[in-house]
Coordinates of C-alpha atoms and ligand atoms in Angstrom, one line a residue:
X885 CA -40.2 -44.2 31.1
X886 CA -40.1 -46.2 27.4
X887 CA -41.9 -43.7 24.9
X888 CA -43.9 -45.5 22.3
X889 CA -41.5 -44.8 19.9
X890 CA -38.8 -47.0 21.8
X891 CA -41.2 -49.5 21.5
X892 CA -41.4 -49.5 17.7
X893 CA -37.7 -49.1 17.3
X894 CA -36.8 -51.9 19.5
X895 CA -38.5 -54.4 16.5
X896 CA -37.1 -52.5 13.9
X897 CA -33.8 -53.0 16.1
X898 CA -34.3 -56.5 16.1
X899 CA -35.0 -56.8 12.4
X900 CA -31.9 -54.8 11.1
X901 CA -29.8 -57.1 13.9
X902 CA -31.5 -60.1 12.1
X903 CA -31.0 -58.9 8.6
X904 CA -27.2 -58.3 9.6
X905 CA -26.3 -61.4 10.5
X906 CA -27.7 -63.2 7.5
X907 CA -25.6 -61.0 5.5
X908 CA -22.6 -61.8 7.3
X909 CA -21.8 -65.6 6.4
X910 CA -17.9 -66.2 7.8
X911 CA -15.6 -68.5 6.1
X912 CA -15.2 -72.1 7.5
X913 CA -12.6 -75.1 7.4
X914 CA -14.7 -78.1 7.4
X915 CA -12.1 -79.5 4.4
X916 CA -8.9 -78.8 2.5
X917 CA -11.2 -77.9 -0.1
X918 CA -12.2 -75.3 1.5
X919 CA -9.1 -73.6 1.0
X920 CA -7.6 -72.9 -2.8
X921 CA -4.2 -74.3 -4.0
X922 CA -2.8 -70.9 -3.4
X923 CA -4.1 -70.1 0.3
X924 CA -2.6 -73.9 1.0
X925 CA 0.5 -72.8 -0.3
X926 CA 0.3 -69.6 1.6
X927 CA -0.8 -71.7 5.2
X928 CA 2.0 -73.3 4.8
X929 CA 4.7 -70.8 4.6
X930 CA 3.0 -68.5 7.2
X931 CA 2.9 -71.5 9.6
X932 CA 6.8 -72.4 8.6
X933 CA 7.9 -68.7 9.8
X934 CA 5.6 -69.1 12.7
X935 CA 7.6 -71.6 13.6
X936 CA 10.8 -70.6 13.3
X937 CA 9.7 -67.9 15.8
X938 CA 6.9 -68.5 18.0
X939 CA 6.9 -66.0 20.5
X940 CA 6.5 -62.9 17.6
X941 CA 3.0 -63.5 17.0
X942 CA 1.4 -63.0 20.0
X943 CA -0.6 -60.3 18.7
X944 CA -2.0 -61.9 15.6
X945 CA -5.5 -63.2 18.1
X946 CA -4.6 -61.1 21.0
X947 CA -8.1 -60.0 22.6
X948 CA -10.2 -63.4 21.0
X949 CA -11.4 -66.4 22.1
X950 CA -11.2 -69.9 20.5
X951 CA -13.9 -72.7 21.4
X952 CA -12.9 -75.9 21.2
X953 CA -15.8 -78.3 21.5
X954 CA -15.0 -82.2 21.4
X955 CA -17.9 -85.3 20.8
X956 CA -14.7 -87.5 20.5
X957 CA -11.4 -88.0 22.3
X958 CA -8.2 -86.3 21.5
X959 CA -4.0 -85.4 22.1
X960 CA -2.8 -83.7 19.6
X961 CA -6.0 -81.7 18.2
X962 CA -6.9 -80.7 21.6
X963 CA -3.4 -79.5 22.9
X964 CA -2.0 -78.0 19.5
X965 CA -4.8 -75.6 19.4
X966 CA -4.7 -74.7 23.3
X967 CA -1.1 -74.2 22.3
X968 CA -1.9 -72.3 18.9
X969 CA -4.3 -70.0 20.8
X970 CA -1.3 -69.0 23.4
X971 CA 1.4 -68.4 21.1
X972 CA -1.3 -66.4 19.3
X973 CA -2.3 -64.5 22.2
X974 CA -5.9 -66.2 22.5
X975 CA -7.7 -67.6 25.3
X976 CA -8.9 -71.2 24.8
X977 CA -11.7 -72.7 26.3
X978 CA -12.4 -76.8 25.9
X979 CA -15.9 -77.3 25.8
X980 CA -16.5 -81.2 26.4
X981 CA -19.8 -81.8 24.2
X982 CA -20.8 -84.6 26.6
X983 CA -20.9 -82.8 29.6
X984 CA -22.6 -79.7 28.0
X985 CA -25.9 -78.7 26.6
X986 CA -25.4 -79.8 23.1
X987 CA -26.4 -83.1 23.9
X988 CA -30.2 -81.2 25.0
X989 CA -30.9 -78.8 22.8
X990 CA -31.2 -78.3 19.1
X991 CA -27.6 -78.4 17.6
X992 CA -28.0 -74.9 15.2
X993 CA -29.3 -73.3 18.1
X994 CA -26.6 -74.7 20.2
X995 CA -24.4 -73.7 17.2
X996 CA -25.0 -70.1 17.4
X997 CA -25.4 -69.8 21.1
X998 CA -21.4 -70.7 21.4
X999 CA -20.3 -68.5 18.7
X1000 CA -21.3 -65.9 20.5
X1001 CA -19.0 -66.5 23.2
X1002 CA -16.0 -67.5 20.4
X1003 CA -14.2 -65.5 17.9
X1004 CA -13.8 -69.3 16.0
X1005 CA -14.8 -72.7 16.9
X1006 CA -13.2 -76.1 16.4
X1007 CA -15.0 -79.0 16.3
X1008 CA -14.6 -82.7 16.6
X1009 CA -17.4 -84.6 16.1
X1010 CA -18.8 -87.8 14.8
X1011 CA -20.7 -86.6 11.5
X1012 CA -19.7 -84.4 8.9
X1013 CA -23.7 -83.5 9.1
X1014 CA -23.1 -82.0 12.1
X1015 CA -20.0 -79.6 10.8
X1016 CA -22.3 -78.9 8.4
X1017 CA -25.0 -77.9 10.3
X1018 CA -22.9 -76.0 12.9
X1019 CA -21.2 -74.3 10.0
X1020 CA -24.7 -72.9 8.9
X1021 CA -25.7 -71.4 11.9
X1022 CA -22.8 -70.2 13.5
X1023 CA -21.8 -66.4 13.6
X1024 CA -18.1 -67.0 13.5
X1025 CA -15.9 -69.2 11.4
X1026 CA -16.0 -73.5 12.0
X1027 CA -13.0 -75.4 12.1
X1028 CA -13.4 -79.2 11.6
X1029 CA -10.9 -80.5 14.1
X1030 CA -11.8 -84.3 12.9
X1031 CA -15.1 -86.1 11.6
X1032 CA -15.8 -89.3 9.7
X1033 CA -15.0 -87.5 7.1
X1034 CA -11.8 -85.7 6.9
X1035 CA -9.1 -84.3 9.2
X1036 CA -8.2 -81.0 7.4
X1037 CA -5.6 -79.6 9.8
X1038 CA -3.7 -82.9 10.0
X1039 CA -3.5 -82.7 6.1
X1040 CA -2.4 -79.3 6.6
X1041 CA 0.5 -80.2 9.2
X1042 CA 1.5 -83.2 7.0
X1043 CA 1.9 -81.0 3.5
X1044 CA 3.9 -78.2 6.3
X1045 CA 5.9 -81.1 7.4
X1046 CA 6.9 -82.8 3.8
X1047 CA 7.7 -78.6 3.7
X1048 CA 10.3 -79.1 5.8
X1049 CA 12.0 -81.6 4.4
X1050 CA 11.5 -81.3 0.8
X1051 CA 10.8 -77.8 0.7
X1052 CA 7.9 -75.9 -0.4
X1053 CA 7.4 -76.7 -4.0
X1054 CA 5.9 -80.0 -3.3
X1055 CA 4.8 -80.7 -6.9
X1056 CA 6.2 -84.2 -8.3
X1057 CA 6.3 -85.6 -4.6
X1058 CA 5.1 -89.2 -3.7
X1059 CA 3.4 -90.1 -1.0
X1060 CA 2.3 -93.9 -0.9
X1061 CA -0.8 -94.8 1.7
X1062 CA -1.1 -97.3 2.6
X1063 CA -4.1 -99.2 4.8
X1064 CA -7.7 -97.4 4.8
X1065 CA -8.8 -95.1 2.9
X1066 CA -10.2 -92.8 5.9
X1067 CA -10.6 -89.3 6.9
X1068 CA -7.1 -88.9 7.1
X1069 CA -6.4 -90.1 3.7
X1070 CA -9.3 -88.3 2.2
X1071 CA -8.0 -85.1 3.2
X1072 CA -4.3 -85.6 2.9
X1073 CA -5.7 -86.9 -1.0
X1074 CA -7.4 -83.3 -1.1
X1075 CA -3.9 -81.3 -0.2
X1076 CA -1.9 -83.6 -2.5
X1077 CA -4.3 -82.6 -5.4
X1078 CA -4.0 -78.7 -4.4
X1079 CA -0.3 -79.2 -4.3
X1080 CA 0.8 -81.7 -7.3
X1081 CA 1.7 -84.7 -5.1
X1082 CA 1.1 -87.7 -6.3
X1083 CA -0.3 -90.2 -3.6
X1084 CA -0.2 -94.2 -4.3
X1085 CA -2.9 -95.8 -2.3
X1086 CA -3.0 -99.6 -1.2
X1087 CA -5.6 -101.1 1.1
X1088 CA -7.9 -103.6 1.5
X1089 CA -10.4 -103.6 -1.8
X1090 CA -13.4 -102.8 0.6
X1091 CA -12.0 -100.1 2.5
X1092 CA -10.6 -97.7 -0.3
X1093 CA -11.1 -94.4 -0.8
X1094 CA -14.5 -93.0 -2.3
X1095 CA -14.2 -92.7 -6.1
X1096 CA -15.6 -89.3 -6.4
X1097 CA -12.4 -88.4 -4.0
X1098 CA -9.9 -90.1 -6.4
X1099 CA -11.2 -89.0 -9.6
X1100 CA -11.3 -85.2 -8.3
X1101 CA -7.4 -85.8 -8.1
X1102 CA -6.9 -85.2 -12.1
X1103 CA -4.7 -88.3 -12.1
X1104 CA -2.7 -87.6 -9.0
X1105 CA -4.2 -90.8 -6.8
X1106 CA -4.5 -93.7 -7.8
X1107 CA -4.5 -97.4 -6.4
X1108 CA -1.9 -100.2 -6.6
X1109 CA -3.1 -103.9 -5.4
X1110 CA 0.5 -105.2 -4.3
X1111 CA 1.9 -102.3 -1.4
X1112 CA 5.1 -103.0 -2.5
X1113 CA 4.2 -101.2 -5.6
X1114 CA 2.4 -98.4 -4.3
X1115 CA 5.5 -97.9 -2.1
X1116 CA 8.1 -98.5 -5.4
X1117 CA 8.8 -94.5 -5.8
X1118 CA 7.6 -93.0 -2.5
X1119 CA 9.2 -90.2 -1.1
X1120 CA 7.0 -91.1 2.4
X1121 CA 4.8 -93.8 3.6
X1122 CA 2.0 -93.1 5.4
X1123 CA -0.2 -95.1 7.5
X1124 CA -3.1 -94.1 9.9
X1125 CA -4.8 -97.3 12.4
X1126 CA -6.9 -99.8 10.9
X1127 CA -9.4 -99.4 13.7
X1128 CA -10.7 -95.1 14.1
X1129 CA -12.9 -94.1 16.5
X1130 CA -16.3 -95.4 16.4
X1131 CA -15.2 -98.3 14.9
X1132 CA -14.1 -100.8 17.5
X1133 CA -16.8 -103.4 17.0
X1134 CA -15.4 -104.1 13.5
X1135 CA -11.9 -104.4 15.4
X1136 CA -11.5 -108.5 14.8
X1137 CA -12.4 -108.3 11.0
X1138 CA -10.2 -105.1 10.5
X1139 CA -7.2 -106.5 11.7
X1140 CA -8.1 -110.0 9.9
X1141 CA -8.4 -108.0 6.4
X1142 CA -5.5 -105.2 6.9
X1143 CA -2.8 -107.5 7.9
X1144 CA -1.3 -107.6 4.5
X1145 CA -0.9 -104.0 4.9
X1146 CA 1.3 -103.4 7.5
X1147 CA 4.0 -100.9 7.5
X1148 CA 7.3 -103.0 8.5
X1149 CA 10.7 -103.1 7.5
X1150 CA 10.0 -105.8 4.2
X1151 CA 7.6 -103.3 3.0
X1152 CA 10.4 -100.3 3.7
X1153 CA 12.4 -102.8 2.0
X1154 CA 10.4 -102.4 -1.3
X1155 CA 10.7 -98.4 -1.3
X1156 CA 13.2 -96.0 -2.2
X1157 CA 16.1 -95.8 0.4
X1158 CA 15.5 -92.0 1.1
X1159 CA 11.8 -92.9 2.1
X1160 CA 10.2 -91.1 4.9
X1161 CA 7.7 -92.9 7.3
X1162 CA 4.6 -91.4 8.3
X1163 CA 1.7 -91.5 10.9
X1164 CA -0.9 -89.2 12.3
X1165 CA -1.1 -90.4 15.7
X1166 CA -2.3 -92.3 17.5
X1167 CA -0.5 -95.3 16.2
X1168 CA -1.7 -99.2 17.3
X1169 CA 2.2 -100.1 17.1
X1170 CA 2.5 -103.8 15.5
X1171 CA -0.9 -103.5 13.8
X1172 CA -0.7 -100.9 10.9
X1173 CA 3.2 -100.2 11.7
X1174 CA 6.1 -102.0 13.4
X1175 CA 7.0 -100.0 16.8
X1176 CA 10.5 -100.1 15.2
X1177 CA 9.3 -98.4 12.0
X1178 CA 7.3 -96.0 13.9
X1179 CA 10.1 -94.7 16.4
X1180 CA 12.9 -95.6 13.7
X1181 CA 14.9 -92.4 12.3
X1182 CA 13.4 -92.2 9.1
X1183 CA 9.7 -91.5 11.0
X1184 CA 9.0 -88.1 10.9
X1185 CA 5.4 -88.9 13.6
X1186 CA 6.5 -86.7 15.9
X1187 CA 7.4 -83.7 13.6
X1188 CA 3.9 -84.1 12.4
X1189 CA 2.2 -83.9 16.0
X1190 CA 4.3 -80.8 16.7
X1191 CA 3.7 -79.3 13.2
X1192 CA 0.0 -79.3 13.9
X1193 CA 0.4 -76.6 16.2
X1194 CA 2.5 -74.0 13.7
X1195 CA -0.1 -75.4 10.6
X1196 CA -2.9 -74.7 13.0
X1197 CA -2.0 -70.9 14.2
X1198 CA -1.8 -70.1 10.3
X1199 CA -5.1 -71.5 9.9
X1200 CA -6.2 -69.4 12.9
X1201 CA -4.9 -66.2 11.5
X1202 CA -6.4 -67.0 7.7
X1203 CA -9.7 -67.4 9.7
X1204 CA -10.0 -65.5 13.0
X1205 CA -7.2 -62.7 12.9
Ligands
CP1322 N1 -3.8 -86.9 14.9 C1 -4.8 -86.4 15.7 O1 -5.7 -85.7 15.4 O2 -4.6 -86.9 17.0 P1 -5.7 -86.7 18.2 O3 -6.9 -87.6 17.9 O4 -5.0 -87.1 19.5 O5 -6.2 -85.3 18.2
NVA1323 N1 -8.5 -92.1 11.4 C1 -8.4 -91.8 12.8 C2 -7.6 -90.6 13.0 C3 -7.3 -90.1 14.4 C4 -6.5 -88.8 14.4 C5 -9.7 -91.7 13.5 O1 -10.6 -91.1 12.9 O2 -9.9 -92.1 14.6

């Protein structure tokens, strides 16, 4: 039998529950801003040593659950953190956004309905409105796993992966971009800034990065017209398509104003000898890079797809361990 003093305790119950979670706001990664010039630095070197042994970490998210909900199409995100959750000792579960109930109900309830079944949840999705909005209503930390916007944990894998080769004082580094000034670029412009590196940027005029993004770089990005000059000291060249997702009815005027700006071997020609070659995948080989480039040996592509696994259990750990 419920005593009438259940009954008043069950509001009050209700109300402290209520109270709690407002006072409990979790961390997110919807940008590289997100994170400090320090904790980059420290991502970095805890995803290095998780990769140089991947099967002693298995208790860092041993017990949790990852969601991994998806308005768009992925490889690499998709798979690295399914594989970042195993090495980790997490289950994974995909949650297609499609197919599920986020395309009927009100996205912050949606929001907070799956963080109750997630210890973390990465999202790809077409807005950064909606990271935003997911971010402020769900009870466990949100990963932005791609938007319009930026593409944090490729920037993340990209910094880990110049890591590797240049080691991990990055500052002084060169990175020329070179094509549109995107997500990728925006948050790969973000890192660089945290870290020292100075990023030369050539595209079409009406497709360059957004100012406020350039002039938060103190100096470190900055545009050149001709990308022969933007590549004139690079340490790596990096391009991204000319075409991302949800763009494909501007394909014919894309590729009619970024043809000057292909990666090939007379723009490799204009850069320092040691130059690295760079893509986030996927690539349109013989639109923004030459298939030879891409696959040639100084293209480190397919370092960067694997690296977003080992960048991505750090960023796991920082958030959900
Ligand atoms: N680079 C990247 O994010 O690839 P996917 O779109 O395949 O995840
Ligand atoms: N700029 C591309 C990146 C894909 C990983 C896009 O948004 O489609």
């Amino acid at each position: 039998m419920i005593l009438p003093d259940t009954r008043a305790a069950a509001l009050a119950l209700a109300q402290a529950r209520y109270e709690e979670r407002l006072g409990r706001k979790p961390r997110s990664f919807l940008s590289i801003t997100d994170a400090t010039p320090h904790q980059i630095r420290t991502l970095i070197a805890r995803g290095l040593e998780m990769k140089a042994d991947p099967g002693a970490f298995g208790h860092v998210l041993a017990g949790k659950t990852l969601a991994l909900l998806f308005q768009k199409t992925s490889t690499r995100t998709r798979c690295a953190f399914e594989q970042a959750g195993h090495e980790l000792g997490a289950v994974t579960r995909y949650i297609d956004w499609q197919s599920s109930n986020f395309t009927l109900s009100d996205l912050e309830d949606e929001a907070r309905v799956l963080s109750r079944y997630a210890d973390a949840i990465v999202a790809r999705v077409k807005q950064n409105q909606t990271l935003q909005v997911m971010a402020a209503h769900s009870e466990v930390p949100v990963i932005n796993g791609l938007c319009d916007q930026a593409h944090p944990c490729q920037a993340l894998a990209d910094v880990l992966t110049l890591a590797e080769y240049y080691g991990q004082d990055l500052s002084g580094l060169t990175v020329a971009w070179i094509g549109d000034g995107n997500n990728v670029c925006r948050s790969l412009v973000h890192a660089a800034t945290a870290l020292g590196i100075h990023v030369r940027l050539s595209g079409p005029p009406n497709y360059r990065l957004d100012a406020k993004t350039l002039a938060s770089s103190n100096g470190l990005a900055s545009y050149a017209a001709d990308p022969r000059e933007a590549v004139a000291q690079a340490d790596a060249i990096y391009t991204d398509t000319w075409i991302s997702m949800g763009q494909e009815e501007e394909k014919e005027e894309r590729l009619r104003v970024f043809l000057p700006y292909q990666v090939n071997a007379a723009l490799v020609a204009a850069a320092p000898a040691h130059a690295l070659v760079m893509h986030c995948l996927p690539a349109k080989p013989g639109y923004e890079i030459t298939a030879q480039l891409l696959r040639s040996p100084r293209s480190v592509v397919f370092d960067q797809a694997e690296n977003r696994t080992h960048a991505q259990k750090a960023v796991l750990e920082w958030l959900a361990g």
